[in-house]
PDB file of C-alpha atoms in Angstrom:
ATOM      1  CA  LYS H   1      20.855-143.173  18.071  1.00 77.00           C
ATOM      2  CA  ASN H   2      22.834-143.498  14.906  1.00 78.00           C
ATOM      3  CA  GLN H   3      20.204-142.781  11.884  1.00 90.00           C
ATOM      4  CA  VAL H   4      20.085-141.766   8.313  1.00 95.00           C
ATOM      5  CA  GLU H   5      17.446-140.125   6.364  1.00 96.00           C
ATOM      6  CA  GLN H   6      16.863-139.536   3.258  1.00 97.00           C
ATOM      7  CA  SER H   7      14.624-137.136   0.833  1.00 96.00           C
ATOM      8  CA  PRO H   8      12.565-137.685  -1.412  1.00 97.00           C
ATOM      9  CA  GLN H   9      11.098-140.949  -0.812  1.00 96.00           C
ATOM     10  CA  SER H  10      10.748-141.106  -4.599  1.00 97.00           C
ATOM     11  CA  LEU H  11      10.962-138.931  -7.129  1.00 97.00           C
ATOM     12  CA  ILE H  12       9.949-138.833 -11.155  1.00 98.00           C
ATOM     13  CA  ILE H  13      12.120-137.325 -14.078  1.00 97.00           C
ATOM     14  CA  LEU H  14      12.315-136.639 -17.996  1.00 97.00           C
ATOM     15  CA  GLU H  15      14.998-137.998 -19.314  1.00 97.00           C
ATOM     16  CA  GLY H  16      17.740-135.516 -19.468  1.00 97.00           C
ATOM     17  CA  LYS H  17      16.945-133.425 -16.655  1.00 97.00           C
ATOM     18  CA  ASN H  18      18.782-132.804 -13.329  1.00 97.00           C
ATOM     19  CA  CYS H  19      17.913-134.029 -10.165  1.00 97.00           C
ATOM     20  CA  THR H  20      19.586-133.524  -6.419  1.00 98.00           C
ATOM     21  CA  LEU H  21      19.107-136.285  -3.832  1.00 98.00           C
ATOM     22  CA  GLN H  22      18.789-135.276   0.056  1.00 98.00           C
ATOM     23  CA  CYS H  23      20.406-137.057   3.034  1.00 98.00           C
ATOM     24  CA  ASN H  24      20.569-136.388   6.855  1.00 97.00           C
ATOM     25  CA  TYR H  25      22.699-138.530   9.378  1.00 96.00           C
ATOM     26  CA  THR H  26      22.765-138.151  12.907  1.00 94.00           C
ATOM     27  CA  VAL H  27      25.912-140.645  13.071  1.00 89.00           C
ATOM     28  CA  SER H  28      28.697-140.526  15.526  1.00 86.00           C
ATOM     29  CA  PRO H  29      31.702-140.287  15.162  1.00 86.00           C
ATOM     30  CA  PHE H  30      32.084-139.844  11.731  1.00 88.00           C
ATOM     31  CA  SER H  31      33.892-141.706   9.599  1.00 87.00           C
ATOM     32  CA  ASN H  32      33.230-141.392   5.720  1.00 91.00           C
ATOM     33  CA  LEU H  33      29.609-141.122   3.835  1.00 94.00           C
ATOM     34  CA  ARG H  34      28.502-142.845   0.451  1.00 94.00           C
ATOM     35  CA  TRP H  35      26.096-142.933  -2.409  1.00 97.00           C
ATOM     36  CA  TYR H  36      25.565-146.053  -3.384  1.00 96.00           C
ATOM     37  CA  LYS H  37      23.093-146.939  -6.419  1.00 96.00           C
ATOM     38  CA  GLN H  38      21.203-150.108  -6.442  1.00 94.00           C
ATOM     39  CA  ASP H  39      19.216-151.427  -9.395  1.00 93.00           C
ATOM     40  CA  THR H  40      16.004-153.161  -9.049  1.00 89.00           C
ATOM     41  CA  GLY H  41      16.889-157.019  -7.786  1.00 85.00           C
ATOM     42  CA  ARG H  42      20.792-155.934  -7.992  1.00 88.00           C
ATOM     43  CA  GLY H  43      22.913-155.414  -5.102  1.00 91.00           C
ATOM     44  CA  PRO H  44      24.452-151.942  -4.307  1.00 93.00           C
ATOM     45  CA  VAL H  45      27.381-150.579  -6.126  1.00 93.00           C
ATOM     46  CA  SER H  46      28.998-147.625  -4.355  1.00 92.00           C
ATOM     47  CA  LEU H  47      28.805-144.118  -6.561  1.00 95.00           C
ATOM     48  CA  THR H  48      31.058-141.646  -4.025  1.00 93.00           C
ATOM     49  CA  ILE H  49      32.666-141.633  -1.413  1.00 91.00           C
ATOM     50  CA  MET H  50      33.368-138.647   1.463  1.00 92.00           C
ATOM     51  CA  THR H  51      35.339-138.539   4.108  1.00 89.00           C
ATOM     52  CA  PHE H  52      34.923-135.675   6.529  1.00 85.00           C
ATOM     53  CA  SER H  53      37.483-133.254   4.778  1.00 88.00           C
ATOM     54  CA  GLU H  54      35.509-133.436   2.019  1.00 90.00           C
ATOM     55  CA  ASN H  55      32.851-131.534   0.649  1.00 91.00           C
ATOM     56  CA  THR H  56      32.260-132.182  -2.638  1.00 95.00           C
ATOM     57  CA  LYS H  57      33.265-135.295  -4.614  1.00 94.00           C
ATOM     58  CA  SER H  58      32.212-136.234  -8.328  1.00 95.00           C
ATOM     59  CA  ASN H  59      32.247-139.467 -10.892  1.00 94.00           C
ATOM     60  CA  GLY H  60      31.121-138.905 -13.628  1.00 95.00           C
ATOM     61  CA  ARG H  61      27.401-137.092 -14.149  1.00 97.00           C
ATOM     62  CA  TYR H  62      26.771-137.406 -10.458  1.00 97.00           C
ATOM     63  CA  THR H  63      28.227-135.137  -7.717  1.00 97.00           C
ATOM     64  CA  ALA H  64      28.103-135.685  -3.866  1.00 97.00           C
ATOM     65  CA  THR H  65      28.324-132.765  -1.824  1.00 97.00           C
ATOM     66  CA  LEU H  66      29.061-133.121   1.995  1.00 96.00           C
ATOM     67  CA  ASP H  67      28.440-130.289   5.234  1.00 94.00           C
ATOM     68  CA  ALA H  68      29.680-132.040   7.935  1.00 90.00           C
ATOM     69  CA  ASP H  69      28.959-129.112  10.474  1.00 92.00           C
ATOM     70  CA  THR H  70      24.994-129.609   9.578  1.00 94.00           C
ATOM     71  CA  LYS H  71      25.544-133.457   8.934  1.00 95.00           C
ATOM     72  CA  GLN H  72      24.156-133.076   5.432  1.00 97.00           C
ATOM     73  CA  SER H  73      24.646-134.850   1.794  1.00 97.00           C
ATOM     74  CA  SER H  74      23.049-134.519  -1.393  1.00 98.00           C
ATOM     75  CA  LEU H  75      23.741-136.189  -4.501  1.00 98.00           C
ATOM     76  CA  HIS H  76      23.290-134.494  -7.856  1.00 98.00           C
ATOM     77  CA  ILE H  77      22.527-136.150 -10.864  1.00 98.00           C
ATOM     78  CA  THR H  78      23.425-134.214 -14.040  1.00 97.00           C
ATOM     79  CA  ALA H  79      21.364-135.076 -17.392  1.00 97.00           C
ATOM     80  CA  SER H  80      19.237-137.837 -16.540  1.00 97.00           C
ATOM     81  CA  GLN H  81      19.681-141.311 -18.405  1.00 97.00           C
ATOM     82  CA  LEU H  82      17.033-143.897 -18.472  1.00 97.00           C
ATOM     83  CA  SER H  83      19.552-146.299 -16.915  1.00 96.00           C
ATOM     84  CA  ASP H  84      19.982-143.773 -13.622  1.00 97.00           C
ATOM     85  CA  SER H  85      16.276-145.254 -12.644  1.00 97.00           C
ATOM     86  CA  ALA H  86      16.982-147.031  -9.659  1.00 97.00           C
ATOM     87  CA  SER H  87      17.140-146.413  -5.831  1.00 96.00           C
ATOM     88  CA  TYR H  88      20.153-144.276  -4.402  1.00 98.00           C
ATOM     89  CA  ILE H  89      21.029-144.886  -0.924  1.00 97.00           C
ATOM     90  CA  CYS H  90      22.859-143.123   1.398  1.00 97.00           C
ATOM     91  CA  VAL H  91      25.305-145.103   3.846  1.00 94.00           C
ATOM     92  CA  VAL H  92      27.207-143.298   6.570  1.00 93.00           C
ATOM     93  CA  SER H  93      30.206-145.233   8.651  1.00 89.00           C
ATOM     94  CA  ASP H  94      31.298-144.942  12.179  1.00 84.00           C
ATOM     95  CA  ARG H  95      34.850-144.764  13.171  1.00 77.00           C
ATOM     96  CA  GLY H  96      33.687-146.143  16.656  1.00 67.00           C
ATOM     97  CA  SER H  97      34.311-149.442  15.752  1.00 64.00           C
ATOM     98  CA  THR H  98      36.480-152.107  14.223  1.00 63.00           C
ATOM     99  CA  LEU H  99      34.065-153.218  12.191  1.00 65.00           C
ATOM    100  CA  GLY H 100      33.285-149.481  10.602  1.00 68.00           C
ATOM    101  CA  ARG H 101      29.628-150.256  10.916  1.00 79.00           C
ATOM    102  CA  LEU H 102      27.825-148.876   8.196  1.00 86.00           C
ATOM    103  CA  TYR H 103      24.137-147.152   8.599  1.00 90.00           C
ATOM    104  CA  PHE H 104      21.616-147.244   5.932  1.00 93.00           C
ATOM    105  CA  GLY H 105      19.418-144.841   4.593  1.00 95.00           C
ATOM    106  CA  ARG H 106      15.588-146.261   3.174  1.00 95.00           C
ATOM    107  CA  GLY H 107      16.864-144.893  -0.330  1.00 95.00           C
ATOM    108  CA  THR H 108      15.417-141.930  -2.651  1.00 97.00           C
ATOM    109  CA  GLN H 109      13.896-144.329  -5.339  1.00 97.00           C
ATOM    110  CA  LEU H 110      14.219-142.412  -8.907  1.00 98.00           C
ATOM    111  CA  THR H 111      12.494-142.845 -12.179  1.00 97.00           C
ATOM    112  CA  VAL H 112      13.510-141.310 -15.266  1.00 97.00           C
ATOM    113  CA  TRP H 113      10.970-141.237 -17.918  1.00 97.00           C
ATOM    114  CA  PRO H 114      11.920-141.148 -21.545  1.00 95.00           C
TER     115      PRO H 114
ATOM    116  CA  GLU J   1      31.971-154.922 -11.321  1.00 58.00           C
ATOM    117  CA  ALA J   2      32.771-156.346  -7.934  1.00 67.00           C
ATOM    118  CA  ASP J   3      34.193-160.680  -8.386  1.00 91.00           C
ATOM    119  CA  ILE J   4      31.309-161.387  -5.221  1.00 95.00           C
ATOM    120  CA  TYR J   5      28.836-164.071  -6.369  1.00 95.00           C
ATOM    121  CA  GLN J   6      25.376-165.346  -5.061  1.00 97.00           C
ATOM    122  CA  THR J   7      23.514-168.803  -5.685  1.00 96.00           C
ATOM    123  CA  PRO J   8      20.731-168.819  -6.166  1.00 96.00           C
ATOM    124  CA  ARG J   9      19.355-165.519  -7.233  1.00 95.00           C
ATOM    125  CA  TYR J  10      15.993-166.739  -6.707  1.00 96.00           C
ATOM    126  CA  LEU J  11      14.551-169.269  -4.402  1.00 97.00           C
ATOM    127  CA  VAL J  12      10.946-170.044  -3.439  1.00 97.00           C
ATOM    128  CA  ILE J  13      10.398-172.770  -0.817  1.00 96.00           C
ATOM    129  CA  GLY J  14       7.943-174.588   1.544  1.00 95.00           C
ATOM    130  CA  THR J  15       7.638-174.220   5.147  1.00 96.00           C
ATOM    131  CA  GLY J  16      10.325-176.005   7.257  1.00 95.00           C
ATOM    132  CA  LYS J  17      12.333-176.778   4.193  1.00 95.00           C
ATOM    133  CA  LYS J  18      16.564-176.368   5.653  1.00 96.00           C
ATOM    134  CA  ILE J  19      18.177-173.953   2.803  1.00 96.00           C
ATOM    135  CA  THR J  20      22.046-172.814   2.531  1.00 97.00           C
ATOM    136  CA  LEU J  21      22.272-169.270   0.464  1.00 97.00           C
ATOM    137  CA  GLU J  22      25.659-169.252  -1.069  1.00 97.00           C
ATOM    138  CA  CYS J  23      28.370-166.392  -1.358  1.00 98.00           C
ATOM    139  CA  SER J  24      31.539-166.407  -2.954  1.00 97.00           C
ATOM    140  CA  GLN J  25      34.214-163.824  -3.377  1.00 97.00           C
ATOM    141  CA  THR J  26      37.552-163.852  -5.482  1.00 95.00           C
ATOM    142  CA  MET J  27      38.775-160.629  -4.127  1.00 93.00           C
ATOM    143  CA  GLY J  28      40.808-161.968  -1.110  1.00 92.00           C
ATOM    144  CA  HIS J  29      38.944-159.751   1.408  1.00 94.00           C
ATOM    145  CA  ASP J  30      39.379-160.747   4.846  1.00 93.00           C
ATOM    146  CA  LYS J  31      35.933-159.198   5.731  1.00 93.00           C
ATOM    147  CA  MET J  32      32.184-160.622   4.949  1.00 95.00           C
ATOM    148  CA  TYR J  33      28.770-159.496   5.514  1.00 95.00           C
ATOM    149  CA  TRP J  34      25.165-160.119   5.500  1.00 96.00           C
ATOM    150  CA  TYR J  35      22.628-158.043   4.679  1.00 96.00           C
ATOM    151  CA  GLN J  36      18.565-158.815   4.758  1.00 95.00           C
ATOM    152  CA  GLN J  37      16.530-155.748   2.871  1.00 94.00           C
ATOM    153  CA  ASP J  38      12.550-155.756   2.849  1.00 92.00           C
ATOM    154  CA  PRO J  39      11.599-153.856  -0.181  1.00 86.00           C
ATOM    155  CA  GLY J  40      11.646-150.053   0.390  1.00 85.00           C
ATOM    156  CA  MET J  41      13.349-150.685   3.605  1.00 89.00           C
ATOM    157  CA  GLU J  42      16.972-149.989   4.662  1.00 90.00           C
ATOM    158  CA  LEU J  43      19.591-153.256   4.753  1.00 92.00           C
ATOM    159  CA  HIS J  44      19.989-154.578   8.556  1.00 93.00           C
ATOM    160  CA  LEU J  45      23.173-156.107   9.363  1.00 93.00           C
ATOM    161  CA  ILE J  46      22.419-160.110  10.281  1.00 94.00           C
ATOM    162  CA  HIS J  47      26.039-161.691  10.713  1.00 95.00           C
ATOM    163  CA  TYR J  48      29.411-160.883   9.358  1.00 93.00           C
ATOM    164  CA  SER J  49      32.718-162.107   9.768  1.00 94.00           C
ATOM    165  CA  TYR J  50      36.292-160.565  10.098  1.00 92.00           C
ATOM    166  CA  GLY J  51      37.739-163.862   8.591  1.00 93.00           C
ATOM    167  CA  VAL J  52      38.264-167.830   8.504  1.00 94.00           C
ATOM    168  CA  ASN J  53      36.482-169.247  11.528  1.00 94.00           C
ATOM    169  CA  SER J  54      35.369-165.729  13.081  1.00 93.00           C
ATOM    170  CA  THR J  55      31.810-165.211  12.811  1.00 94.00           C
ATOM    171  CA  GLU J  56      29.547-162.699  14.458  1.00 92.00           C
ATOM    172  CA  LYS J  57      26.221-161.254  14.666  1.00 91.00           C
ATOM    173  CA  GLY J  58      24.598-158.262  13.385  1.00 88.00           C
ATOM    174  CA  ASP J  59      22.082-155.311  14.238  1.00 82.00           C
ATOM    175  CA  LEU J  60      19.086-157.468  13.098  1.00 82.00           C
ATOM    176  CA  SER J  61      18.382-160.126  15.134  1.00 78.00           C
ATOM    177  CA  SER J  62      17.937-163.665  12.452  1.00 82.00           C
ATOM    178  CA  GLU J  63      17.420-167.240  12.986  1.00 88.00           C
ATOM    179  CA  SER J  64      20.005-167.735  10.277  1.00 92.00           C
ATOM    180  CA  THR J  65      24.197-169.404  10.753  1.00 94.00           C
ATOM    181  CA  VAL J  66      26.536-168.631   9.051  1.00 96.00           C
ATOM    182  CA  SER J  67      29.880-170.155   8.976  1.00 95.00           C
ATOM    183  CA  ARG J  68      33.330-169.550   7.138  1.00 97.00           C
ATOM    184  CA  ILE J  69      35.647-171.750   6.791  1.00 96.00           C
ATOM    185  CA  ARG J  70      37.656-170.566   3.700  1.00 96.00           C
ATOM    186  CA  THR J  71      38.400-166.969   3.154  1.00 95.00           C
ATOM    187  CA  GLU J  72      36.169-166.769  -0.239  1.00 96.00           C
ATOM    188  CA  HIS J  73      33.119-168.583   1.552  1.00 97.00           C
ATOM    189  CA  PHE J  74      30.174-167.401   3.468  1.00 98.00           C
ATOM    190  CA  PRO J  75      27.196-169.674   3.498  1.00 98.00           C
ATOM    191  CA  LEU J  76      24.282-168.320   5.190  1.00 97.00           C
ATOM    192  CA  THR J  77      21.828-171.082   6.214  1.00 96.00           C
ATOM    193  CA  LEU J  78      18.608-170.988   7.793  1.00 93.00           C
ATOM    194  CA  GLU J  79      17.331-174.830   9.332  1.00 93.00           C
ATOM    195  CA  SER J  80      13.568-174.462   9.290  1.00 94.00           C
ATOM    196  CA  ALA J  81      12.326-171.314   6.696  1.00 94.00           C
ATOM    197  CA  ARG J  82       9.259-169.818   7.561  1.00 94.00           C
ATOM    198  CA  PRO J  83       7.264-167.224   5.385  1.00 95.00           C
ATOM    199  CA  SER J  84       8.841-164.403   8.093  1.00 93.00           C
ATOM    200  CA  HIS J  85      12.018-165.288   6.562  1.00 94.00           C
ATOM    201  CA  THR J  86      10.727-164.277   3.384  1.00 96.00           C
ATOM    202  CA  SER J  87      13.212-161.351   2.160  1.00 95.00           C
ATOM    203  CA  GLN J  88      16.709-160.632  -0.308  1.00 96.00           C
ATOM    204  CA  TYR J  89      19.439-161.291   1.257  1.00 97.00           C
ATOM    205  CA  LEU J  90      22.536-159.411  -0.100  1.00 96.00           C
ATOM    206  CA  CYS J  91      26.380-160.536   0.705  1.00 97.00           C
ATOM    207  CA  ALA J  92      29.207-158.481   1.037  1.00 95.00           C
ATOM    208  CA  SER J  93      33.109-158.157   1.307  1.00 95.00           C
ATOM    209  CA  SER J  94      35.822-155.403   2.245  1.00 92.00           C
ATOM    210  CA  LYS J  95      39.097-155.421   2.774  1.00 89.00           C
ATOM    211  CA  ARG J  96      40.237-155.712   6.458  1.00 81.00           C
ATOM    212  CA  GLY J  97      40.347-151.551   6.889  1.00 75.00           C
ATOM    213  CA  SER J  98      37.723-150.191   9.241  1.00 66.00           C
ATOM    214  CA  THR J  99      36.839-147.812   6.056  1.00 72.00           C
ATOM    215  CA  ASP J 100      37.182-149.824   3.098  1.00 80.00           C
ATOM    216  CA  THR J 101      33.952-150.006   0.576  1.00 86.00           C
ATOM    217  CA  GLN J 102      32.158-153.036   1.025  1.00 90.00           C
ATOM    218  CA  TYR J 103      31.243-154.797  -2.463  1.00 93.00           C
ATOM    219  CA  PHE J 104      27.952-156.353  -2.709  1.00 95.00           C
ATOM    220  CA  GLY J 105      26.636-159.291  -4.547  1.00 95.00           C
ATOM    221  CA  PRO J 106      23.333-159.493  -6.852  1.00 94.00           C
ATOM    222  CA  GLY J 107      21.518-161.068  -3.517  1.00 96.00           C
ATOM    223  CA  THR J 108      19.420-163.684  -3.132  1.00 97.00           C
ATOM    224  CA  ARG J 109      15.600-163.506  -2.896  1.00 96.00           C
ATOM    225  CA  LEU J 110      13.790-165.674  -0.919  1.00 96.00           C
ATOM    226  CA  THR J 111      10.533-166.242  -0.985  1.00 97.00           C
ATOM    227  CA  VAL J 112       9.099-169.081   1.543  1.00 96.00           C
ATOM    228  CA  LEU J 113       5.306-170.590   1.319  1.00 95.00           C
TER     229      LEU J 113
END
């Protein structure tokens, strides 16, 4: 069964600190992995996308890594800001259908305190 | 910021009412999607469309229906709302390719009393 598991479920950090969010998946055949940021009451916004051959991708203070052998990904946030408070969702796409079906994790709820 | 819009943003209605959630995108995307999301849970695909006059049911069974008469418009209708339909509904769109990024609207928070 295709699944995406994220940890931790929630995380509280102080402004300026770094943090790392984890994602494990069993989706096969694998196409790509995205990290989305979802602010409360808003739709998700794509942060990074990685294909099988990529093992790291950065977008400003966000750096995603991918280990396709162990089927694990992480999202590292550097020098956190209050605006980073949001849910971070790991999304894996398969290449077994023309739709490009997406499998969503439940997200990690990050809270940044001043 | 993606050019995909949803209205209304919030809706509180009584049981038995018919409702239509609107979704429009101005990016010329062929594919459009409707997801349902409960607090703290993952998104579930309930409907999708490859293009005009194409609609398919998603992974999660839903009593809602959709239509795709125009490329830019993908409304979702509930003929008779029930409290079990209370949820957040997110619309998304993407280009034709199977690996293209899906862009999400802001969502409609539906509460059925």
